[in-house]
Structures are given as structure tokens and as C-alpha cells.
mmCIF file of C-alpha atoms in Angstrom:
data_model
loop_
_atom_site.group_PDB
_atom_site.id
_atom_site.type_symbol
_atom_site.label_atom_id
_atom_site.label_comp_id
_atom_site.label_asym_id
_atom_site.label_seq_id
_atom_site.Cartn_x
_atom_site.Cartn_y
_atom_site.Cartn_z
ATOM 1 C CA UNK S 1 10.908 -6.714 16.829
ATOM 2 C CA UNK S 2 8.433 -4.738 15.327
ATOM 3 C CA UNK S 3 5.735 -5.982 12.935
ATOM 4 C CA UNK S 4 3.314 -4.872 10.222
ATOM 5 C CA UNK S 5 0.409 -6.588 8.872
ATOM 6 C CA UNK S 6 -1.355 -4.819 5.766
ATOM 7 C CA UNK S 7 -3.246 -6.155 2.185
ATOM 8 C CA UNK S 8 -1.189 -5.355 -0.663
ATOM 9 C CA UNK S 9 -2.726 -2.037 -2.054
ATOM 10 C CA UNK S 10 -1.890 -0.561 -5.463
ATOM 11 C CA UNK S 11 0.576 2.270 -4.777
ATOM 12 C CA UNK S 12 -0.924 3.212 -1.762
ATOM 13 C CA UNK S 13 -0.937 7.045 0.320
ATOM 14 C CA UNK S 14 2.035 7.956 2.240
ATOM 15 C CA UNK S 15 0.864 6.589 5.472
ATOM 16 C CA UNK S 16 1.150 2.946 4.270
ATOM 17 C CA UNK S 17 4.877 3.518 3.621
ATOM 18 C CA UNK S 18 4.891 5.113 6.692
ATOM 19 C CA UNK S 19 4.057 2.211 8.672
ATOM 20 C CA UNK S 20 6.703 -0.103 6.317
ATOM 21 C CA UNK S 21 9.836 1.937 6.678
ATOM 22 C CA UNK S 22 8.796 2.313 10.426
ATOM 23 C CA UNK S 23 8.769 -1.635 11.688
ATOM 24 C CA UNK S 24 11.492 -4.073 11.074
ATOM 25 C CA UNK S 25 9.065 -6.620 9.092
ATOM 26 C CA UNK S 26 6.408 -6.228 6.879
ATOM 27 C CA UNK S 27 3.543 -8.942 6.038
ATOM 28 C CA UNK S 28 1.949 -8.764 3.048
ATOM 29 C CA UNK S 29 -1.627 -10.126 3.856
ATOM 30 C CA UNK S 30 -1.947 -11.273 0.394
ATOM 31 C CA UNK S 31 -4.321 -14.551 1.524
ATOM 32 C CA UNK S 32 -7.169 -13.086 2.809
ATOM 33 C CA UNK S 33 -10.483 -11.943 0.720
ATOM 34 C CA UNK S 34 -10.365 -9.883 -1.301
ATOM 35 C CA UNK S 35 -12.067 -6.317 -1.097
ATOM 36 C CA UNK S 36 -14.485 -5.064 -3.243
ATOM 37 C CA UNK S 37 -14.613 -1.292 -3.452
ATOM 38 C CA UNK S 38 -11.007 -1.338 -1.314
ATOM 39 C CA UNK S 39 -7.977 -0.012 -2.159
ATOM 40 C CA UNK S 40 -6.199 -3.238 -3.818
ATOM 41 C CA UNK S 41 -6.711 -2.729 -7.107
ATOM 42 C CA UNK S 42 -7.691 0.912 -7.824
ATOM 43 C CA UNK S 43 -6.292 4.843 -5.746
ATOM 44 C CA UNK S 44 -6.055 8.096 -6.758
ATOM 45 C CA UNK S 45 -4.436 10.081 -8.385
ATOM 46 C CA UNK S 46 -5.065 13.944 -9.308
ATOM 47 C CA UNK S 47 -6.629 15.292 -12.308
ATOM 48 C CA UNK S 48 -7.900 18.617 -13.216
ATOM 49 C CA UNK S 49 -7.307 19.329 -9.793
ATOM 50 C CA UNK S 50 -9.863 16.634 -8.267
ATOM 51 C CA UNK S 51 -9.269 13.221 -7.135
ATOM 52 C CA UNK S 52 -9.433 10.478 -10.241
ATOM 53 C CA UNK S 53 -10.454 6.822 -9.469
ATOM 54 C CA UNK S 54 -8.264 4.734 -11.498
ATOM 55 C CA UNK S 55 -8.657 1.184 -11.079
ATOM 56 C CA UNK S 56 -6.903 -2.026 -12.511
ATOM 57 C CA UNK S 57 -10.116 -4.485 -14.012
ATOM 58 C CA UNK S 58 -10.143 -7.400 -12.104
ATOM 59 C CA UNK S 59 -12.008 -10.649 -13.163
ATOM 60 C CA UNK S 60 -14.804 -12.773 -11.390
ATOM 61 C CA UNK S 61 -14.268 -10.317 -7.932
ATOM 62 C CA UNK S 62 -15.607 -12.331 -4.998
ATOM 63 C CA UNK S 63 -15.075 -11.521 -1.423
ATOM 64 C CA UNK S 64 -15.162 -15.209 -1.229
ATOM 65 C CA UNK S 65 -12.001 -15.408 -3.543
ATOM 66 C CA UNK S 66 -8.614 -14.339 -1.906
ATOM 67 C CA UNK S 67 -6.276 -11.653 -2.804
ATOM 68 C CA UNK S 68 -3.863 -13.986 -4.039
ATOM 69 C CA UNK S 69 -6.334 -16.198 -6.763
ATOM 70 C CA UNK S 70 -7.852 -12.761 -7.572
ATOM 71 C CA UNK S 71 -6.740 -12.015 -11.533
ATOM 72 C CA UNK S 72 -6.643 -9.227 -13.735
ATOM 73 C CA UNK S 73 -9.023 -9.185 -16.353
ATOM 74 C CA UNK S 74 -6.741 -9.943 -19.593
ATOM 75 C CA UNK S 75 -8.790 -8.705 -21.828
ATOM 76 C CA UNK S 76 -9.046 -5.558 -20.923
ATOM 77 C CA UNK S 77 -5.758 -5.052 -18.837
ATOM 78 C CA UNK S 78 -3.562 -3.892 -21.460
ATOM 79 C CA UNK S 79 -6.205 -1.300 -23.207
ATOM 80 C CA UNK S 80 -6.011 -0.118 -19.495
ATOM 81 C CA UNK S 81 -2.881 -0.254 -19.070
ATOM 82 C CA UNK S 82 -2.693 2.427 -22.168
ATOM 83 C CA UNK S 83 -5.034 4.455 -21.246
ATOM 84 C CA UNK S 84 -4.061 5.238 -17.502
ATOM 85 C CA UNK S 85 -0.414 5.987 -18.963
ATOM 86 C CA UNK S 86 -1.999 8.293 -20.882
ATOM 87 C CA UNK S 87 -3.920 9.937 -18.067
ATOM 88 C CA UNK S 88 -0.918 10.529 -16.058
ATOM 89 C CA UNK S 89 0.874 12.069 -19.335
ATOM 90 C CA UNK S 90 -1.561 14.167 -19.735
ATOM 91 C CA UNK S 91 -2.295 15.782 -15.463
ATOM 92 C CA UNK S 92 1.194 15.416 -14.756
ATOM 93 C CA UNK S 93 3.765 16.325 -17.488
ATOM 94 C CA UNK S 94 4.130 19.245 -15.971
ATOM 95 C CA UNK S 95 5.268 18.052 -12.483
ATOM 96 C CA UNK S 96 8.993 18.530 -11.655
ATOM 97 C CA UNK S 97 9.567 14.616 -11.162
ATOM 98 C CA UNK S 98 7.210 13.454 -13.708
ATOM 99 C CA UNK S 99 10.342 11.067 -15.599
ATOM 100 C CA UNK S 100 11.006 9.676 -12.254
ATOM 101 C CA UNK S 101 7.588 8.950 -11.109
ATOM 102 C CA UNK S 102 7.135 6.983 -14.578
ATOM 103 C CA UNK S 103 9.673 4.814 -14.591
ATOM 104 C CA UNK S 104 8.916 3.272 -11.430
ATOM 105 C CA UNK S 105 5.244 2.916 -12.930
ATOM 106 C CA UNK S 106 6.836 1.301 -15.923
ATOM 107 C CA UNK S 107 9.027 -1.001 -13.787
ATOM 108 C CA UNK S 108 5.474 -2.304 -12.250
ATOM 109 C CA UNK S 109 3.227 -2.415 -15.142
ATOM 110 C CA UNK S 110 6.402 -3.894 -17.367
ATOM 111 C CA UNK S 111 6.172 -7.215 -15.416
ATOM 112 C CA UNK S 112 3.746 -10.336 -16.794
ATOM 113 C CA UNK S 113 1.491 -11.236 -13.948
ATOM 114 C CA UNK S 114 -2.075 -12.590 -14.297
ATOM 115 C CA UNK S 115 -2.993 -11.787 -10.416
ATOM 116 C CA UNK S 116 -3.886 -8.220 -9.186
ATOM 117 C CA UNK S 117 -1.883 -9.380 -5.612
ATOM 118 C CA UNK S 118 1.201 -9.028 -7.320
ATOM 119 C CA UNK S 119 1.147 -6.160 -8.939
ATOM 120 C CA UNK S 120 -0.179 -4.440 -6.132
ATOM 121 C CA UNK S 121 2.862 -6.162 -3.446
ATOM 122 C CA UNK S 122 5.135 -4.772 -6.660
ATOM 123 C CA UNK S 123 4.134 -1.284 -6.447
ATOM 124 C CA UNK S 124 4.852 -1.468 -2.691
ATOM 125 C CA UNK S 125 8.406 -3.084 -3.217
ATOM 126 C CA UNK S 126 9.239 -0.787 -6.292
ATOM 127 C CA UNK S 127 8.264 2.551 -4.250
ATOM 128 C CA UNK S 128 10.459 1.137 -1.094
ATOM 129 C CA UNK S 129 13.452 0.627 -3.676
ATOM 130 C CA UNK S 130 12.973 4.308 -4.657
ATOM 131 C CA UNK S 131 13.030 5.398 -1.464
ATOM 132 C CA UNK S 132 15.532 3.639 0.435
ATOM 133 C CA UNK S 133 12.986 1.401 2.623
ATOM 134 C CA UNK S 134 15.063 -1.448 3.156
ATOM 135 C CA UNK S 135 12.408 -3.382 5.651
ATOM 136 C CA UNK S 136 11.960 -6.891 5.284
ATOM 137 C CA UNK S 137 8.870 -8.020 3.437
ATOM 138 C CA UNK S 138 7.378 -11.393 3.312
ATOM 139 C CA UNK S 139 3.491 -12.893 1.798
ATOM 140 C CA UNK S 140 1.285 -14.062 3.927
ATOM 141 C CA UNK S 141 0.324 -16.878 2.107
ATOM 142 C CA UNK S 142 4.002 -18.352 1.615
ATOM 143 C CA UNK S 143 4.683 -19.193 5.411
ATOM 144 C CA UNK S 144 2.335 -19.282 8.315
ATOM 145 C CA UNK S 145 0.010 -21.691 6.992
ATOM 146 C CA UNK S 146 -3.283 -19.746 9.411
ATOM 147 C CA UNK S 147 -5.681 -19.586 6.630
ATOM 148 C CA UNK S 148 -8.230 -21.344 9.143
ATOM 149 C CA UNK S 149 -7.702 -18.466 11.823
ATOM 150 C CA UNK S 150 -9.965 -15.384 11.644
ATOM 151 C CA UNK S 151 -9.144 -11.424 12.592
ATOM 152 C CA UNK S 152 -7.458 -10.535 16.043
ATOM 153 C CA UNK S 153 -6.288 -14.612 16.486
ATOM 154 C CA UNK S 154 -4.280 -14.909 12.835
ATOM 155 C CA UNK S 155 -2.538 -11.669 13.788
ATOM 156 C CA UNK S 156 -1.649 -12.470 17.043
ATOM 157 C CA UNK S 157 -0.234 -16.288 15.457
ATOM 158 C CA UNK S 158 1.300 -14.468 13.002
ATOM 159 C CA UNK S 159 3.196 -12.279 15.747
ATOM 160 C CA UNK S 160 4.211 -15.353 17.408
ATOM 161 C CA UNK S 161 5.455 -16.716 14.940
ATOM 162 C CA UNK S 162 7.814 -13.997 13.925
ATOM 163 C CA UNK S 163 8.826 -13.147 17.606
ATOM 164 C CA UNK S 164 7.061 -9.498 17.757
ATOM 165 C CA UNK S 165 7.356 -7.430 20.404
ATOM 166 C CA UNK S 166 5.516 -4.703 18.869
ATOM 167 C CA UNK S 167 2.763 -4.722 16.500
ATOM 168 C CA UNK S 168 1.888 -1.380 14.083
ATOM 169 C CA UNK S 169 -1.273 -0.945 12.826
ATOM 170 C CA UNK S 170 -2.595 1.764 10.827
ATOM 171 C CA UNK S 171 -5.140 3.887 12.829
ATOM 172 C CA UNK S 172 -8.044 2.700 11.382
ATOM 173 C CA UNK S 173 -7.228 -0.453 13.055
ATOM 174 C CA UNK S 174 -8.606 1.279 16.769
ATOM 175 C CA UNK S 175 -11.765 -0.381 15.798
ATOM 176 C CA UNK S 176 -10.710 -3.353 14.878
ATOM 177 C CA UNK S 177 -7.848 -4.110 17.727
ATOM 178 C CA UNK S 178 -7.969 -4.242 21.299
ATOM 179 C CA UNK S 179 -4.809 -3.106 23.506
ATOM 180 C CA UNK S 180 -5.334 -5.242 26.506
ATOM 181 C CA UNK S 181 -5.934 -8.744 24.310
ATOM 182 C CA UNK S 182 -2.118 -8.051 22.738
ATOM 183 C CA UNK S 183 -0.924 -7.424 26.158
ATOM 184 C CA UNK S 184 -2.384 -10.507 27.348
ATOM 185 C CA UNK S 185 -0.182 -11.998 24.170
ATOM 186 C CA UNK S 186 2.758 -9.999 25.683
ATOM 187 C CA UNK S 187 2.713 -7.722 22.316
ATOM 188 C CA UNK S 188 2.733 -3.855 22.377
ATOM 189 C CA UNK S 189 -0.115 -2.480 19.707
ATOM 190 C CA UNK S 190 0.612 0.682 18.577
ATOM 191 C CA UNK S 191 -1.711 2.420 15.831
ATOM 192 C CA UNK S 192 0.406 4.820 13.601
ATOM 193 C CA UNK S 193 -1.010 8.472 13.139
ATOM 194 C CA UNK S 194 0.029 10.664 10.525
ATOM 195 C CA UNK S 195 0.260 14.214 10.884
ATOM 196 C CA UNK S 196 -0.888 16.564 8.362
ATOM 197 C CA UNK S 197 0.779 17.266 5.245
ATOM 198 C CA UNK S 198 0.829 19.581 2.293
ATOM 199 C CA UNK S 199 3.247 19.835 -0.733
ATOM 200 C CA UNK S 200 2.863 21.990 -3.968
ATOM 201 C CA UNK S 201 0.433 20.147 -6.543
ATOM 202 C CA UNK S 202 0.290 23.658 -8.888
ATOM 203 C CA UNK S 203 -2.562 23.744 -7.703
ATOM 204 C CA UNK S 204 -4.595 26.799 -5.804
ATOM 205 C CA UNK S 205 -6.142 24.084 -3.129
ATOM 206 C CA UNK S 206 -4.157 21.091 -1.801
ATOM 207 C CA UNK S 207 -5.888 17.195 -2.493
ATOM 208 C CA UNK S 208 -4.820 15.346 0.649
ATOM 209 C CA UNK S 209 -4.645 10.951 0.770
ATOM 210 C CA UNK S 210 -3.839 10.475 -2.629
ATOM 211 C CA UNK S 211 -1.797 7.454 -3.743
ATOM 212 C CA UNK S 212 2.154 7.718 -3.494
ATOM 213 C CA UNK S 213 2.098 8.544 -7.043
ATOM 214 C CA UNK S 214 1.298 12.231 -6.661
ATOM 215 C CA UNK S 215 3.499 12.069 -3.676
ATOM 216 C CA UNK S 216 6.528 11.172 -5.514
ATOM 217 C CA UNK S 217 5.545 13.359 -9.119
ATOM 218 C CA UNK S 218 6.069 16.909 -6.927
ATOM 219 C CA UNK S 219 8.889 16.080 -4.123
ATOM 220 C CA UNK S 220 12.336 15.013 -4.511
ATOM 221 C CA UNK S 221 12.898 11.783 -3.153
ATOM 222 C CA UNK S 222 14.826 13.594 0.273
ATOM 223 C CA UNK S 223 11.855 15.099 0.649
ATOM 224 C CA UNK S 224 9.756 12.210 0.705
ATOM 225 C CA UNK S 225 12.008 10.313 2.958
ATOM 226 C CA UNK S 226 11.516 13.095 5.267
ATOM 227 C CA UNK S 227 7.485 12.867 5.460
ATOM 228 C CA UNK S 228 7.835 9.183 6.149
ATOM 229 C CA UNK S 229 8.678 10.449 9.677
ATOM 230 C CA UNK S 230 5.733 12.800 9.686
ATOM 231 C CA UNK S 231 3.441 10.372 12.428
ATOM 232 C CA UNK S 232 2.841 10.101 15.930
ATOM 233 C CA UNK S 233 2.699 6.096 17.521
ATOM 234 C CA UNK S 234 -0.435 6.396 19.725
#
């Protein structure tokens, strides 16, 4: 069985459904800290043909508080909430699956929550719907019950405890993750790779590792389900 661990990021790039639609269950690490400057909250999108920081505002953010007790600010969420809406109307009215692309967005941001982990594990689940990613997805924090364990360990009791054979880990993760310690654990760790890719933004010069959203607002969904096979296991 393969496994993947990852934070819940707001619609994140490609290569995070990547590694979803690859393994055969996917844990949302929704119970450890949270991440200040990460990806959880905030990603980009493109406007005026540069990268644009959006970001959800988030109250009282701690790296001592975890994902999952980390809330939106309420105040300010729904002027936000107008304004990025907005934004997108404005850089991407023009892109060929603009309606599409918004209603999932709508589907996300139509939903009551006060904590920023759900949102975000909701933009992961309503972009999977989309595009036919039928893995199976479970939170952290609703079953192993590891809180106490720390990095490489809670991973590793985490792939016990789901029977892996194979753990996927984004390739960031080479620095983090040691081959030999899994193998000790008899688990295969694999880091997932994606290749280069390009689609047409109407723009002159292509803005690579953008979130999912500019993904899906210029390629059919076929197409999309295609570039979730663009990576190498290494």
C-alpha cells in the first residue's frame, strides 16, 4: 500500500495532486504546527503576468499552535473573501475555463468554517472531485493518536499503522528523510519528481509552481489529468 503524508495547503501546485492521485492513501497532517510564511493559508496565483501572494488572514499565528486550532481571522475573512474573488475576476475572465475554475472556488469558500485547516483539506478534496482523484483521504489528528512523536518516528508509526509498503514524499523531503532508516522499518521511500511543464497562460513568458488554480483556469480537465502523470519516483 502506498502512503502520503502532507499539511493541508490552500489549493496547492500540481505536484501536490501529483503525489495524491499517485498513492492509495492520503494523510492530511492537519495536527502538527502550524507554518508561518508556508503554504497553508496563502499560494499564488497570476496577475498582470507575475506571481500574486494571496493569503487567507489567520488569527493569533503561532508555530506553537497546530494546524488544526489555527482560525481564520473573522473579522476580516469575508472582506477577503470579496476582494480575492474580485482579483481572480479581474486576471482571469479571460481564461477559457474561468466558470469552471470558480465554481469549485465557490464550493470552498461557500462552506462556514472558523479554522484555516479546513478550508485548506477542502480545497484539496474539492480539486480531487474535479478531477477524478478518487484516493482515500483521512486527518491526522482523527486517528493515530502520535501527537507526542516528532519527524521521521510519527511517520514511520503512522506507516505502521496503516500497513504501508511504500511511502511518497515530495522531493523536498530528500533532506528531511533517510532511505536506509525506512528500510530498516521494511518501508520503500520514494520522493516524487515532477517534470517540467508549460501550458498557455496568454501570456508571452510562462509562470511555473503556481497554485492549481491557474492550472485548472487554462486546461481542460483531460488535460490536467494527464500532467498528474508528468513525474519521475526517484
Amino acid at each position: 500500500m502506498k502512503l502520503a503524508i502532507m499539511q493541508p495547503y490552500l489549493f496547492p501546485y500540481l505536484a501536490y495532486f501529483q503525489l495524491v492521485n499517485t498513492v492509495d492513501k492520503f494523510v492530511n497532517y492537519d495536527d502538527v504546527s502550524f507554518i508561518k510564511k508556508g503554504w497553508i493559508n496563502r499560494n499564488n496565483v497570476l496577475s498582470h503576468g507575475k506571481p500574486f501572494l494571496f493569503s487567507i488572514p489567520v488569527s493569533d499565528i503561532s508555530s506553537f499552535r497546530p494546524i488544526n486550532k489555527t482560525m481564520t481571522n473573522e473579522r476580516l475573512y469575508a472582506v477577503w473573501k470579496k476582494k480575492f474573488f474580485k482579483t481572480l475576476n479581474l486576471n482571469y475572465n479571460k481564461a477559457p475555463y474561468y466558470s469552471k475554475c470558480i465554481a469549485i472556488l465557490e464550493a470552498v469558500f461557500s462552506e462556514e468554517s472558523e479554522y484555516i485547516s479546513h478550508i485548506a483539506f477542502q480545497s484539496i478534496k474539492e480539486t480531487c472531485r474535479y478531477l477524478d482523484i478518487e484516493t482515500d483521504m483521512i486527518e491526522s489528528s482523527a486517528k493515530y493518536e502520535n501527537s507526542e512523536l516528532k519527524g521521521t518516528e510519527r511517520v514511520l508509526d503512522i506507516c505502521y499503522k496503516e500497513g504501508a509498503s511504500d511511502y511518497i514524499n515530495p522531493i523536498g523531503g530528500e533532506v528531511l528523510y533517510n532511505k536506509g532508516t525506512f528500510l530498516k522499518h521494511n518501508i520503500n521511500l520514494y520522493f516524487l519528481k515532477s517534470k517540467p511543464i508549460e501550458y498557455n497562460q496568454l501570456n508571452k513568458t510562462f509562470v511555473p509552481d503556481l497554485s492549481i488554480i491557474d492550472v485548472m483556469m487554462y486546461n481542460p480537465k483531460e488535460k490536467i489529468k494527464e500532467l498528474l502523470n508528468e513525474f519521475e519516483l526517484v
